[in-house]
Amino acid sequence: MKETKDNIIASKSMSFAIRMVKLYKYLQEEKKEYCMSKQVFRSGTSIGANVKEAIRGQSKADFRAKMSISLKEASETEYWLELLKETGYISESAATSLLNDCVELIRLLTSILKSSALHNA
């Protein structure tokens, strides 16, 4: 896989991580929410970190393992975003935007994992 700017999953996961940093700051500073904000920050930024590790993976198995972790982190992030919406910490419109991006990452990661499994079958 190519570097971040030429790689759609790396680029989108980096953009999403930036949004998670901004969400974390908003939740901490404006909403005084300290528990869920840390959880969504951790899982939301971990997606891209694991994608980056996968790109530099030592083997195809390593690549798949790191991409699988990214997918799990994206699923966890989806949960925290839904919880933040349902508890009123983020608006419906903000939640929709963030969740749309998160679901897009889940779809991309799922596709990458399915494709990598087919190439190794």
PDB file of C-alpha atoms in Angstrom:
ATOM      1  CA  MET A   1       0.000   0.000   0.000  1.00  0.00           C
ATOM      2  CA  LYS A   2       1.092   3.530  -0.690  1.00  0.00           C
ATOM      3  CA  GLU A   3       1.695   6.295   1.784  1.00  0.00           C
ATOM      4  CA  THR A   4      -1.147   8.170   3.477  1.00  0.00           C
ATOM      5  CA  LYS A   5      -1.951  10.823   0.853  1.00  0.00           C
ATOM      6  CA  ASP A   6      -2.312   8.234  -1.926  1.00  0.00           C
ATOM      7  CA  ASN A   7      -4.075   5.639   0.208  1.00  0.00           C
ATOM      8  CA  ILE A   8      -7.817   6.120   0.717  1.00  0.00           C
ATOM      9  CA  ILE A   9      -8.108   4.210   4.017  1.00  0.00           C
ATOM     10  CA  ALA A  10      -5.006   5.870   5.470  1.00  0.00           C
ATOM     11  CA  SER A  11      -6.207   9.308   4.379  1.00  0.00           C
ATOM     12  CA  LYS A  12      -9.762   8.846   5.638  1.00  0.00           C
ATOM     13  CA  SER A  13      -8.665   7.331   8.944  1.00  0.00           C
ATOM     14  CA  MET A  14      -6.280  10.271   9.496  1.00  0.00           C
ATOM     15  CA  SER A  15      -9.066  12.778   8.762  1.00  0.00           C
ATOM     16  CA  PHE A  16     -11.341  10.881  11.121  1.00  0.00           C
ATOM     17  CA  ALA A  17      -8.673  10.893  13.846  1.00  0.00           C
ATOM     18  CA  ILE A  18      -8.418  14.673  13.519  1.00  0.00           C
ATOM     19  CA  ARG A  19     -12.188  14.897  13.996  1.00  0.00           C
ATOM     20  CA  MET A  20     -11.864  12.679  17.097  1.00  0.00           C
ATOM     21  CA  VAL A  21      -9.216  14.994  18.573  1.00  0.00           C
ATOM     22  CA  LYS A  22     -11.529  17.970  18.016  1.00  0.00           C
ATOM     23  CA  LEU A  23     -14.493  16.078  19.478  1.00  0.00           C
ATOM     24  CA  TYR A  24     -12.408  15.148  22.528  1.00  0.00           C
ATOM     25  CA  LYS A  25     -11.431  18.782  23.096  1.00  0.00           C
ATOM     26  CA  TYR A  26     -15.058  19.903  22.695  1.00  0.00           C
ATOM     27  CA  LEU A  27     -16.388  17.289  25.107  1.00  0.00           C
ATOM     28  CA  GLN A  28     -13.737  18.063  27.712  1.00  0.00           C
ATOM     29  CA  GLU A  29     -13.820  21.863  27.458  1.00  0.00           C
ATOM     30  CA  GLU A  30     -17.456  22.607  26.638  1.00  0.00           C
ATOM     31  CA  LYS A  31     -19.394  19.656  28.055  1.00  0.00           C
ATOM     32  CA  LYS A  32     -17.059  18.775  30.950  1.00  0.00           C
ATOM     33  CA  GLU A  33     -17.395  15.106  29.947  1.00  0.00           C
ATOM     34  CA  TYR A  34     -14.270  13.136  30.845  1.00  0.00           C
ATOM     35  CA  CYS A  35     -15.044   9.425  30.588  1.00  0.00           C
ATOM     36  CA  MET A  36     -16.742   8.802  27.225  1.00  0.00           C
ATOM     37  CA  SER A  37     -14.589  11.487  25.625  1.00  0.00           C
ATOM     38  CA  LYS A  38     -11.450   9.512  26.469  1.00  0.00           C
ATOM     39  CA  GLN A  39     -12.987   6.293  25.163  1.00  0.00           C
ATOM     40  CA  VAL A  40     -14.063   7.747  21.803  1.00  0.00           C
ATOM     41  CA  PHE A  41     -10.733   9.567  21.491  1.00  0.00           C
ATOM     42  CA  ARG A  42      -8.764   6.379  22.126  1.00  0.00           C
ATOM     43  CA  SER A  43     -10.733   4.133  19.779  1.00  0.00           C
ATOM     44  CA  GLY A  44     -11.255   6.804  17.110  1.00  0.00           C
ATOM     45  CA  THR A  45      -7.570   7.651  16.805  1.00  0.00           C
ATOM     46  CA  SER A  46      -6.501   4.017  17.048  1.00  0.00           C
ATOM     47  CA  ILE A  47      -8.166   3.222  13.714  1.00  0.00           C
ATOM     48  CA  GLY A  48      -5.617   5.197  11.722  1.00  0.00           C
ATOM     49  CA  ALA A  49      -2.686   4.176  13.902  1.00  0.00           C
ATOM     50  CA  ASN A  50      -3.389   0.520  13.170  1.00  0.00           C
ATOM     51  CA  VAL A  51      -3.936   1.233   9.466  1.00  0.00           C
ATOM     52  CA  LYS A  52      -0.527   2.890   9.382  1.00  0.00           C
ATOM     53  CA  GLU A  53       1.013  -0.125  11.122  1.00  0.00           C
ATOM     54  CA  ALA A  54      -0.703  -2.441   8.639  1.00  0.00           C
ATOM     55  CA  ILE A  55       0.757  -0.521   5.703  1.00  0.00           C
ATOM     56  CA  ARG A  56       4.219  -1.167   7.110  1.00  0.00           C
ATOM     57  CA  GLY A  57       3.338  -4.722   8.151  1.00  0.00           C
ATOM     58  CA  GLN A  58       6.010  -7.392   8.040  1.00  0.00           C
ATOM     59  CA  SER A  59       3.773  -9.948   6.341  1.00  0.00           C
ATOM     60  CA  LYS A  60       0.332 -10.434   4.825  1.00  0.00           C
ATOM     61  CA  ALA A  61      -0.794 -11.987   8.106  1.00  0.00           C
ATOM     62  CA  ASP A  62       0.491  -8.929   9.995  1.00  0.00           C
ATOM     63  CA  PHE A  63      -1.350  -6.663   7.532  1.00  0.00           C
ATOM     64  CA  ARG A  64      -4.624  -8.532   8.068  1.00  0.00           C
ATOM     65  CA  ALA A  65      -4.191  -8.576  11.844  1.00  0.00           C
ATOM     66  CA  LYS A  66      -3.659  -4.800  12.045  1.00  0.00           C
ATOM     67  CA  MET A  67      -6.534  -4.086   9.649  1.00  0.00           C
ATOM     68  CA  SER A  68      -8.735  -6.348  11.766  1.00  0.00           C
ATOM     69  CA  ILE A  69      -7.810  -4.347  14.870  1.00  0.00           C
ATOM     70  CA  SER A  70      -8.672  -1.156  12.964  1.00  0.00           C
ATOM     71  CA  LEU A  71     -12.088  -2.591  12.154  1.00  0.00           C
ATOM     72  CA  LYS A  72     -12.689  -3.507  15.807  1.00  0.00           C
ATOM     73  CA  GLU A  73     -11.662   0.000  16.892  1.00  0.00           C
ATOM     74  CA  ALA A  74     -14.000   1.538  14.297  1.00  0.00           C
ATOM     75  CA  SER A  75     -16.877  -0.590  15.611  1.00  0.00           C
ATOM     76  CA  GLU A  76     -16.102   0.513  19.159  1.00  0.00           C
ATOM     77  CA  THR A  77     -15.976   4.136  18.046  1.00  0.00           C
ATOM     78  CA  GLU A  78     -19.398   3.741  16.421  1.00  0.00           C
ATOM     79  CA  TYR A  79     -20.742   2.566  19.790  1.00  0.00           C
ATOM     80  CA  TRP A  80     -19.298   5.545  21.691  1.00  0.00           C
ATOM     81  CA  LEU A  81     -20.617   8.010  19.097  1.00  0.00           C
ATOM     82  CA  GLU A  82     -24.092   6.493  19.348  1.00  0.00           C
ATOM     83  CA  LEU A  83     -23.921   6.688  23.150  1.00  0.00           C
ATOM     84  CA  LEU A  84     -22.757  10.313  23.066  1.00  0.00           C
ATOM     85  CA  LYS A  85     -25.679  11.142  20.783  1.00  0.00           C
ATOM     86  CA  GLU A  86     -28.250   9.268  22.881  1.00  0.00           C
ATOM     87  CA  THR A  87     -27.059  10.942  26.090  1.00  0.00           C
ATOM     88  CA  GLY A  88     -27.172  14.432  24.563  1.00  0.00           C
ATOM     89  CA  TYR A  89     -23.455  15.164  24.623  1.00  0.00           C
ATOM     90  CA  ILE A  90     -23.357  15.689  20.861  1.00  0.00           C
ATOM     91  CA  SER A  91     -26.093  17.002  18.611  1.00  0.00           C
ATOM     92  CA  GLU A  92     -28.049  14.882  16.169  1.00  0.00           C
ATOM     93  CA  SER A  93     -26.364  16.600  13.211  1.00  0.00           C
ATOM     94  CA  ALA A  94     -22.849  16.187  14.628  1.00  0.00           C
ATOM     95  CA  ALA A  95     -23.566  12.554  15.458  1.00  0.00           C
ATOM     96  CA  THR A  96     -24.902  11.885  11.957  1.00  0.00           C
ATOM     97  CA  SER A  97     -21.810  13.385  10.344  1.00  0.00           C
ATOM     98  CA  LEU A  98     -19.382  11.535  12.613  1.00  0.00           C
ATOM     99  CA  LEU A  99     -21.282   8.253  12.353  1.00  0.00           C
ATOM    100  CA  ASN A 100     -21.405   8.492   8.554  1.00  0.00           C
ATOM    101  CA  ASP A 101     -17.618   8.843   8.474  1.00  0.00           C
ATOM    102  CA  CYS A 102     -17.204   6.000  10.950  1.00  0.00           C
ATOM    103  CA  VAL A 103     -19.501   3.681   8.984  1.00  0.00           C
ATOM    104  CA  GLU A 104     -17.587   4.537   5.806  1.00  0.00           C
ATOM    105  CA  LEU A 105     -14.361   3.450   7.529  1.00  0.00           C
ATOM    106  CA  ILE A 106     -16.041   0.232   8.679  1.00  0.00           C
ATOM    107  CA  ARG A 107     -17.136  -0.508   5.110  1.00  0.00           C
ATOM    108  CA  LEU A 108     -13.677   0.218   3.686  1.00  0.00           C
ATOM    109  CA  LEU A 109     -11.940  -1.900   6.306  1.00  0.00           C
ATOM    110  CA  THR A 110     -14.398  -4.752   5.809  1.00  0.00           C
ATOM    111  CA  SER A 111     -13.793  -4.610   2.059  1.00  0.00           C
ATOM    112  CA  ILE A 112     -10.006  -4.573   2.517  1.00  0.00           C
ATOM    113  CA  LEU A 113     -10.160  -7.567   4.865  1.00  0.00           C
ATOM    114  CA  LYS A 114     -12.432  -9.538   2.521  1.00  0.00           C
ATOM    115  CA  SER A 115     -10.169  -8.720  -0.415  1.00  0.00           C
ATOM    116  CA  SER A 116      -7.006  -9.681   1.451  1.00  0.00           C
ATOM    117  CA  ALA A 117      -8.606 -12.989   2.504  1.00  0.00           C
ATOM    118  CA  LEU A 118      -9.537 -13.757  -1.119  1.00  0.00           C
ATOM    119  CA  HIS A 119      -5.997 -13.102  -2.307  1.00  0.00           C
ATOM    120  CA  ASN A 120      -4.650 -15.526   0.267  1.00  0.00           C
ATOM    121  CA  ALA A 121      -7.210 -18.287  -0.160  1.00  0.00           C
TER     122      ALA A 121
END
